[in-house]
Amino acid sequence: MISFDTPTHRFNYRAVAVILHAGNVLLHRAERDDCWSLPGGRVEPGESASEAVIREVREELALTVSVDRLLWVVENFFSFAGMQYHELGLYFAVTAAPDSAIFTLTEPFDGIEQEPRLTFAWFPRAELGKIDLRPVFLAEALAREPVQFEHVVNREGVAGV
């Protein structure tokens, strides 16, 4: 995975899946976290971001998706567990087969990866401001119709960056 520490920050290169269905978006939360986020993970050396997002969704959900288009390029600065992070994220709209079982689930459900254990749930796009969703720009960006391409610089509670 492309992640390394500098004297002041941990850098991550992340690929993210945006899965929309019937006015909802699929989010996940690790058991140790209080906030929700979009599924995805770090890109491996030699792997494109679109390949990484396909792999991550398969690893987390056993779901095959295709990449539609790049939605956001996100420079994300945040603090987590006492460490400062600088993350570059590529957020892709992805599509699963319309008859995928995931679209029939109405209650939160566990992903297939064991570490970390992830809980997934569908949330109405228009109501994302009511939950703790990270990065914070997502609540507004996902509520827009249509979802549009943007370059986002997101700073969450980070001083001196």
mmCIF file with all atom_site columns, C-alpha atoms in Angstrom:
data_model
loop_
_atom_site.group_PDB
_atom_site.id
_atom_site.type_symbol
_atom_site.label_atom_id
_atom_site.label_alt_id
_atom_site.label_comp_id
_atom_site.label_asym_id
_atom_site.label_entity_id
_atom_site.label_seq_id
_atom_site.pdbx_PDB_ins_code
_atom_site.Cartn_x
_atom_site.Cartn_y
_atom_site.Cartn_z
_atom_site.occupancy
_atom_site.B_iso_or_equiv
_atom_site.pdbx_formal_charge
_atom_site.auth_seq_id
_atom_site.auth_comp_id
_atom_site.auth_asym_id
_atom_site.auth_atom_id
_atom_site.pdbx_PDB_model_num
ATOM 1   C CA . MET A 1 1   ? 0.000   0.000  0.000   1.00 0.00 ? 1   MET A CA 1
ATOM 2   C CA . ILE A 1 2   ? 1.184   3.507  -0.702  1.00 0.00 ? 2   ILE A CA 1
ATOM 3   C CA . SER A 1 3   ? 1.481   4.990  2.752   1.00 0.00 ? 3   SER A CA 1
ATOM 4   C CA . PHE A 1 4   ? 4.531   6.443  4.454   1.00 0.00 ? 4   PHE A CA 1
ATOM 5   C CA . ASP A 1 5   ? 5.467   8.550  7.446   1.00 0.00 ? 5   ASP A CA 1
ATOM 6   C CA . THR A 1 6   ? 7.253   11.887 7.354   1.00 0.00 ? 6   THR A CA 1
ATOM 7   C CA . PRO A 1 7   ? 8.467   13.781 10.413  1.00 0.00 ? 7   PRO A CA 1
ATOM 8   C CA . THR A 1 8   ? 5.102   15.596 10.642  1.00 0.00 ? 8   THR A CA 1
ATOM 9   C CA . HIS A 1 9   ? 2.472   13.520 8.786   1.00 0.00 ? 9   HIS A CA 1
ATOM 10  C CA . ARG A 1 10  ? 1.444   10.114 7.535   1.00 0.00 ? 10  ARG A CA 1
ATOM 11  C CA . PHE A 1 11  ? 0.752   10.191 3.788   1.00 0.00 ? 11  PHE A CA 1
ATOM 12  C CA . ASN A 1 12  ? -1.864  7.876  2.250   1.00 0.00 ? 12  ASN A CA 1
ATOM 13  C CA . TYR A 1 13  ? -2.844  7.413  -1.381  1.00 0.00 ? 13  TYR A CA 1
ATOM 14  C CA . ARG A 1 14  ? -6.464  6.244  -1.255  1.00 0.00 ? 14  ARG A CA 1
ATOM 15  C CA . ALA A 1 15  ? -8.994  5.053  -3.851  1.00 0.00 ? 15  ALA A CA 1
ATOM 16  C CA . VAL A 1 16  ? -12.668 5.388  -2.900  1.00 0.00 ? 16  VAL A CA 1
ATOM 17  C CA . ALA A 1 17  ? -15.918 3.893  -4.227  1.00 0.00 ? 17  ALA A CA 1
ATOM 18  C CA . VAL A 1 18  ? -19.121 5.903  -4.470  1.00 0.00 ? 18  VAL A CA 1
ATOM 19  C CA . ILE A 1 19  ? -21.967 3.394  -4.761  1.00 0.00 ? 19  ILE A CA 1
ATOM 20  C CA . LEU A 1 20  ? -25.364 5.036  -5.262  1.00 0.00 ? 20  LEU A CA 1
ATOM 21  C CA . HIS A 1 21  ? -28.749 3.311  -5.395  1.00 0.00 ? 21  HIS A CA 1
ATOM 22  C CA . ALA A 1 22  ? -32.325 4.619  -5.211  1.00 0.00 ? 22  ALA A CA 1
ATOM 23  C CA . GLY A 1 23  ? -31.355 7.942  -3.633  1.00 0.00 ? 23  GLY A CA 1
ATOM 24  C CA . ASN A 1 24  ? -28.998 6.287  -1.148  1.00 0.00 ? 24  ASN A CA 1
ATOM 25  C CA . VAL A 1 25  ? -25.242 5.937  -0.780  1.00 0.00 ? 25  VAL A CA 1
ATOM 26  C CA . LEU A 1 26  ? -23.372 2.980  0.700   1.00 0.00 ? 26  LEU A CA 1
ATOM 27  C CA . LEU A 1 27  ? -21.174 3.911  3.672   1.00 0.00 ? 27  LEU A CA 1
ATOM 28  C CA . HIS A 1 28  ? -19.087 1.915  6.101   1.00 0.00 ? 28  HIS A CA 1
ATOM 29  C CA . ARG A 1 29  ? -17.679 2.295  9.585   1.00 0.00 ? 29  ARG A CA 1
ATOM 30  C CA . ALA A 1 30  ? -14.825 0.414  11.234  1.00 0.00 ? 30  ALA A CA 1
ATOM 31  C CA . GLU A 1 31  ? -15.720 -0.961 14.653  1.00 0.00 ? 31  GLU A CA 1
ATOM 32  C CA . ARG A 1 32  ? -13.162 1.337  16.332  1.00 0.00 ? 32  ARG A CA 1
ATOM 33  C CA . ASP A 1 33  ? -14.507 4.502  14.636  1.00 0.00 ? 33  ASP A CA 1
ATOM 34  C CA . ASP A 1 34  ? -17.343 6.859  15.520  1.00 0.00 ? 34  ASP A CA 1
ATOM 35  C CA . CYS A 1 35  ? -17.723 8.217  11.990  1.00 0.00 ? 35  CYS A CA 1
ATOM 36  C CA . TRP A 1 36  ? -18.924 6.824  8.654   1.00 0.00 ? 36  TRP A CA 1
ATOM 37  C CA . SER A 1 37  ? -17.002 6.966  5.367   1.00 0.00 ? 37  SER A CA 1
ATOM 38  C CA . LEU A 1 38  ? -17.131 5.662  1.823   1.00 0.00 ? 38  LEU A CA 1
ATOM 39  C CA . PRO A 1 39  ? -15.649 2.238  1.076   1.00 0.00 ? 39  PRO A CA 1
ATOM 40  C CA . GLY A 1 40  ? -12.155 2.081  -0.350  1.00 0.00 ? 40  GLY A CA 1
ATOM 41  C CA . GLY A 1 41  ? -8.557  1.764  0.676   1.00 0.00 ? 41  GLY A CA 1
ATOM 42  C CA . ARG A 1 42  ? -4.967  2.467  -0.118  1.00 0.00 ? 42  ARG A CA 1
ATOM 43  C CA . VAL A 1 43  ? -3.553  1.976  -3.580  1.00 0.00 ? 43  VAL A CA 1
ATOM 44  C CA . GLU A 1 44  ? -0.810  -0.651 -3.980  1.00 0.00 ? 44  GLU A CA 1
ATOM 45  C CA . PRO A 1 45  ? 2.449   0.175  -5.823  1.00 0.00 ? 45  PRO A CA 1
ATOM 46  C CA . GLY A 1 46  ? 2.021   -0.431 -9.564  1.00 0.00 ? 46  GLY A CA 1
ATOM 47  C CA . GLU A 1 47  ? -1.786  -0.419 -9.272  1.00 0.00 ? 47  GLU A CA 1
ATOM 48  C CA . SER A 1 48  ? -3.976  2.293  -10.785 1.00 0.00 ? 48  SER A CA 1
ATOM 49  C CA . ALA A 1 49  ? -6.512  3.997  -8.523  1.00 0.00 ? 49  ALA A CA 1
ATOM 50  C CA . SER A 1 50  ? -9.406  2.530  -10.535 1.00 0.00 ? 50  SER A CA 1
ATOM 51  C CA . GLU A 1 51  ? -7.916  -0.967 -10.171 1.00 0.00 ? 51  GLU A CA 1
ATOM 52  C CA . ALA A 1 52  ? -7.532  -0.355 -6.429  1.00 0.00 ? 52  ALA A CA 1
ATOM 53  C CA . VAL A 1 53  ? -11.158 0.664  -5.966  1.00 0.00 ? 53  VAL A CA 1
ATOM 54  C CA . ILE A 1 54  ? -12.359 -2.473 -7.784  1.00 0.00 ? 54  ILE A CA 1
ATOM 55  C CA . ARG A 1 55  ? -10.061 -4.612 -5.600  1.00 0.00 ? 55  ARG A CA 1
ATOM 56  C CA . GLU A 1 56  ? -11.092 -2.906 -2.358  1.00 0.00 ? 56  GLU A CA 1
ATOM 57  C CA . VAL A 1 57  ? -14.825 -3.354 -3.025  1.00 0.00 ? 57  VAL A CA 1
ATOM 58  C CA . ARG A 1 58  ? -14.229 -7.013 -3.876  1.00 0.00 ? 58  ARG A CA 1
ATOM 59  C CA . GLU A 1 59  ? -12.172 -7.511 -0.663  1.00 0.00 ? 59  GLU A CA 1
ATOM 60  C CA . GLU A 1 60  ? -14.626 -5.679 1.598   1.00 0.00 ? 60  GLU A CA 1
ATOM 61  C CA . LEU A 1 61  ? -17.941 -6.848 0.098   1.00 0.00 ? 61  LEU A CA 1
ATOM 62  C CA . ALA A 1 62  ? -17.248 -9.702 -2.360  1.00 0.00 ? 62  ALA A CA 1
ATOM 63  C CA . LEU A 1 63  ? -18.926 -7.399 -4.887  1.00 0.00 ? 63  LEU A CA 1
ATOM 64  C CA . THR A 1 64  ? -17.813 -6.905 -8.477  1.00 0.00 ? 64  THR A CA 1
ATOM 65  C CA . VAL A 1 65  ? -18.064 -3.308 -9.666  1.00 0.00 ? 65  VAL A CA 1
ATOM 66  C CA . SER A 1 66  ? -17.056 -1.352 -12.724 1.00 0.00 ? 66  SER A CA 1
ATOM 67  C CA . VAL A 1 67  ? -15.637 2.143  -12.553 1.00 0.00 ? 67  VAL A CA 1
ATOM 68  C CA . ASP A 1 68  ? -17.797 4.788  -14.236 1.00 0.00 ? 68  ASP A CA 1
ATOM 69  C CA . ARG A 1 69  ? -15.964 8.063  -13.725 1.00 0.00 ? 69  ARG A CA 1
ATOM 70  C CA . LEU A 1 70  ? -13.768 10.074 -11.403 1.00 0.00 ? 70  LEU A CA 1
ATOM 71  C CA . LEU A 1 71  ? -15.896 12.280 -9.129  1.00 0.00 ? 71  LEU A CA 1
ATOM 72  C CA . TRP A 1 72  ? -13.429 13.999 -6.816  1.00 0.00 ? 72  TRP A CA 1
ATOM 73  C CA . VAL A 1 73  ? -9.727  14.500 -6.331  1.00 0.00 ? 73  VAL A CA 1
ATOM 74  C CA . VAL A 1 74  ? -9.425  15.130 -2.594  1.00 0.00 ? 74  VAL A CA 1
ATOM 75  C CA . GLU A 1 75  ? -6.486  16.483 -0.653  1.00 0.00 ? 75  GLU A CA 1
ATOM 76  C CA . ASN A 1 76  ? -7.540  15.517 2.855   1.00 0.00 ? 76  ASN A CA 1
ATOM 77  C CA . PHE A 1 77  ? -5.772  16.805 5.963   1.00 0.00 ? 77  PHE A CA 1
ATOM 78  C CA . PHE A 1 78  ? -6.946  15.379 9.268   1.00 0.00 ? 78  PHE A CA 1
ATOM 79  C CA . SER A 1 79  ? -5.876  14.110 12.665  1.00 0.00 ? 79  SER A CA 1
ATOM 80  C CA . PHE A 1 80  ? -6.585  10.541 13.786  1.00 0.00 ? 80  PHE A CA 1
ATOM 81  C CA . ALA A 1 81  ? -5.377  8.674  16.872  1.00 0.00 ? 81  ALA A CA 1
ATOM 82  C CA . GLY A 1 82  ? -2.928  11.460 17.691  1.00 0.00 ? 82  GLY A CA 1
ATOM 83  C CA . MET A 1 83  ? -1.344  11.520 14.242  1.00 0.00 ? 83  MET A CA 1
ATOM 84  C CA . GLN A 1 84  ? -1.572  14.127 11.480  1.00 0.00 ? 84  GLN A CA 1
ATOM 85  C CA . TYR A 1 85  ? -2.538  12.760 8.056   1.00 0.00 ? 85  TYR A CA 1
ATOM 86  C CA . HIS A 1 86  ? -2.104  14.066 4.522   1.00 0.00 ? 86  HIS A CA 1
ATOM 87  C CA . GLU A 1 87  ? -4.192  11.926 2.225   1.00 0.00 ? 87  GLU A CA 1
ATOM 88  C CA . LEU A 1 88  ? -4.661  12.083 -1.515  1.00 0.00 ? 88  LEU A CA 1
ATOM 89  C CA . GLY A 1 89  ? -7.928  10.411 -2.459  1.00 0.00 ? 89  GLY A CA 1
ATOM 90  C CA . LEU A 1 90  ? -9.438  9.641  -5.846  1.00 0.00 ? 90  LEU A CA 1
ATOM 91  C CA . TYR A 1 91  ? -13.205 9.106  -5.496  1.00 0.00 ? 91  TYR A CA 1
ATOM 92  C CA . PHE A 1 92  ? -14.884 7.108  -8.262  1.00 0.00 ? 92  PHE A CA 1
ATOM 93  C CA . ALA A 1 93  ? -18.513 6.514  -9.154  1.00 0.00 ? 93  ALA A CA 1
ATOM 94  C CA . VAL A 1 94  ? -18.818 2.749  -9.479  1.00 0.00 ? 94  VAL A CA 1
ATOM 95  C CA . THR A 1 95  ? -21.611 0.481  -10.649 1.00 0.00 ? 95  THR A CA 1
ATOM 96  C CA . ALA A 1 96  ? -22.587 -3.029 -9.585  1.00 0.00 ? 96  ALA A CA 1
ATOM 97  C CA . ALA A 1 97  ? -24.967 -5.286 -11.477 1.00 0.00 ? 97  ALA A CA 1
ATOM 98  C CA . PRO A 1 98  ? -28.568 -4.112 -10.897 1.00 0.00 ? 98  PRO A CA 1
ATOM 99  C CA . ASP A 1 99  ? -29.519 -7.531 -9.505  1.00 0.00 ? 99  ASP A CA 1
ATOM 100 C CA . SER A 1 100 ? -26.715 -7.505 -6.894  1.00 0.00 ? 100 SER A CA 1
ATOM 101 C CA . ALA A 1 101 ? -27.968 -8.693 -3.509  1.00 0.00 ? 101 ALA A CA 1
ATOM 102 C CA . ILE A 1 102 ? -26.409 -5.644 -1.855  1.00 0.00 ? 102 ILE A CA 1
ATOM 103 C CA . PHE A 1 103 ? -29.240 -3.488 -3.243  1.00 0.00 ? 103 PHE A CA 1
ATOM 104 C CA . THR A 1 104 ? -31.854 -5.485 -1.320  1.00 0.00 ? 104 THR A CA 1
ATOM 105 C CA . LEU A 1 105 ? -30.262 -4.959 2.112   1.00 0.00 ? 105 LEU A CA 1
ATOM 106 C CA . THR A 1 106 ? -32.151 -2.518 4.341   1.00 0.00 ? 106 THR A CA 1
ATOM 107 C CA . GLU A 1 107 ? -30.359 -3.018 7.673   1.00 0.00 ? 107 GLU A CA 1
ATOM 108 C CA . PRO A 1 108 ? -26.664 -2.472 8.510   1.00 0.00 ? 108 PRO A CA 1
ATOM 109 C CA . PHE A 1 109 ? -24.523 -5.491 7.611   1.00 0.00 ? 109 PHE A CA 1
ATOM 110 C CA . ASP A 1 110 ? -20.960 -6.696 8.126   1.00 0.00 ? 110 ASP A CA 1
ATOM 111 C CA . GLY A 1 111 ? -18.403 -6.735 5.356   1.00 0.00 ? 111 GLY A CA 1
ATOM 112 C CA . ILE A 1 112 ? -16.351 -9.855 4.685   1.00 0.00 ? 112 ILE A CA 1
ATOM 113 C CA . GLU A 1 113 ? -12.961 -8.511 5.818   1.00 0.00 ? 113 GLU A CA 1
ATOM 114 C CA . GLN A 1 114 ? -12.090 -9.342 9.415   1.00 0.00 ? 114 GLN A CA 1
ATOM 115 C CA . GLU A 1 115 ? -9.458  -6.661 10.092  1.00 0.00 ? 115 GLU A CA 1
ATOM 116 C CA . PRO A 1 116 ? -10.712 -4.129 10.595  1.00 0.00 ? 116 PRO A CA 1
ATOM 117 C CA . ARG A 1 117 ? -14.303 -5.323 10.988  1.00 0.00 ? 117 ARG A CA 1
ATOM 118 C CA . LEU A 1 118 ? -16.498 -3.064 8.851   1.00 0.00 ? 118 LEU A CA 1
ATOM 119 C CA . THR A 1 119 ? -20.210 -2.376 9.152   1.00 0.00 ? 119 THR A CA 1
ATOM 120 C CA . PHE A 1 120 ? -21.962 -1.190 5.986   1.00 0.00 ? 120 PHE A CA 1
ATOM 121 C CA . ALA A 1 121 ? -25.272 0.631  5.645   1.00 0.00 ? 121 ALA A CA 1
ATOM 122 C CA . TRP A 1 122 ? -27.289 2.552  3.056   1.00 0.00 ? 122 TRP A CA 1
ATOM 123 C CA . PHE A 1 123 ? -27.995 6.197  3.907   1.00 0.00 ? 123 PHE A CA 1
ATOM 124 C CA . PRO A 1 124 ? -30.324 8.642  2.129   1.00 0.00 ? 124 PRO A CA 1
ATOM 125 C CA . ARG A 1 125 ? -28.141 11.148 0.272   1.00 0.00 ? 125 ARG A CA 1
ATOM 126 C CA . ALA A 1 126 ? -30.348 14.072 1.300   1.00 0.00 ? 126 ALA A CA 1
ATOM 127 C CA . GLU A 1 127 ? -29.903 13.262 5.011   1.00 0.00 ? 127 GLU A CA 1
ATOM 128 C CA . LEU A 1 128 ? -26.116 12.847 5.245   1.00 0.00 ? 128 LEU A CA 1
ATOM 129 C CA . GLY A 1 129 ? -25.796 16.064 7.263   1.00 0.00 ? 129 GLY A CA 1
ATOM 130 C CA . LYS A 1 130 ? -27.406 14.209 10.185  1.00 0.00 ? 130 LYS A CA 1
ATOM 131 C CA . ILE A 1 131 ? -24.545 11.718 10.630  1.00 0.00 ? 131 ILE A CA 1
ATOM 132 C CA . ASP A 1 132 ? -20.814 12.004 11.298  1.00 0.00 ? 132 ASP A CA 1
ATOM 133 C CA . LEU A 1 133 ? -19.518 11.454 7.759   1.00 0.00 ? 133 LEU A CA 1
ATOM 134 C CA . ARG A 1 134 ? -15.843 11.942 6.899   1.00 0.00 ? 134 ARG A CA 1
ATOM 135 C CA . PRO A 1 135 ? -14.400 13.724 5.075   1.00 0.00 ? 135 PRO A CA 1
ATOM 136 C CA . VAL A 1 136 ? -16.975 16.356 5.991   1.00 0.00 ? 136 VAL A CA 1
ATOM 137 C CA . PHE A 1 137 ? -17.344 17.775 2.452   1.00 0.00 ? 137 PHE A CA 1
ATOM 138 C CA . LEU A 1 138 ? -19.135 14.551 1.441   1.00 0.00 ? 138 LEU A CA 1
ATOM 139 C CA . ALA A 1 139 ? -22.470 15.389 3.097   1.00 0.00 ? 139 ALA A CA 1
ATOM 140 C CA . GLU A 1 140 ? -22.988 18.333 0.770   1.00 0.00 ? 140 GLU A CA 1
ATOM 141 C CA . ALA A 1 141 ? -21.222 16.901 -2.287  1.00 0.00 ? 141 ALA A CA 1
ATOM 142 C CA . LEU A 1 142 ? -23.237 13.655 -2.266  1.00 0.00 ? 142 LEU A CA 1
ATOM 143 C CA . ALA A 1 143 ? -26.552 15.491 -1.824  1.00 0.00 ? 143 ALA A CA 1
ATOM 144 C CA . ARG A 1 144 ? -26.083 17.441 -5.078  1.00 0.00 ? 144 ARG A CA 1
ATOM 145 C CA . GLU A 1 145 ? -27.857 16.372 -8.241  1.00 0.00 ? 145 GLU A CA 1
ATOM 146 C CA . PRO A 1 146 ? -26.014 15.549 -10.333 1.00 0.00 ? 146 PRO A CA 1
ATOM 147 C CA . VAL A 1 147 ? -22.843 14.670 -8.433  1.00 0.00 ? 147 VAL A CA 1
ATOM 148 C CA . GLN A 1 148 ? -20.173 16.751 -10.168 1.00 0.00 ? 148 GLN A CA 1
ATOM 149 C CA . PHE A 1 149 ? -16.405 16.527 -10.566 1.00 0.00 ? 149 PHE A CA 1
ATOM 150 C CA . GLU A 1 150 ? -14.404 18.686 -8.141  1.00 0.00 ? 150 GLU A CA 1
ATOM 151 C CA . HIS A 1 151 ? -10.945 19.147 -6.745  1.00 0.00 ? 151 HIS A CA 1
ATOM 152 C CA . VAL A 1 152 ? -11.432 19.368 -2.958  1.00 0.00 ? 152 VAL A CA 1
ATOM 153 C CA . VAL A 1 153 ? -9.002  20.494 -0.273  1.00 0.00 ? 153 VAL A CA 1
ATOM 154 C CA . ASN A 1 154 ? -10.495 19.280 3.000   1.00 0.00 ? 154 ASN A CA 1
ATOM 155 C CA . ARG A 1 155 ? -9.011  20.311 6.349   1.00 0.00 ? 155 ARG A CA 1
ATOM 156 C CA . GLU A 1 156 ? -10.556 18.828 9.479   1.00 0.00 ? 156 GLU A CA 1
ATOM 157 C CA . GLY A 1 157 ? -9.331  20.178 12.790  1.00 0.00 ? 157 GLY A CA 1
ATOM 158 C CA . VAL A 1 158 ? -5.727  20.423 11.643  1.00 0.00 ? 158 VAL A CA 1
ATOM 159 C CA . ALA A 1 159 ? -3.594  23.295 12.845  1.00 0.00 ? 159 ALA A CA 1
ATOM 160 C CA . GLY A 1 160 ? -0.505  24.562 11.063  1.00 0.00 ? 160 GLY A CA 1
ATOM 161 C CA . VAL A 1 161 ? -1.087  22.820 7.749   1.00 0.00 ? 161 VAL A CA 1
#
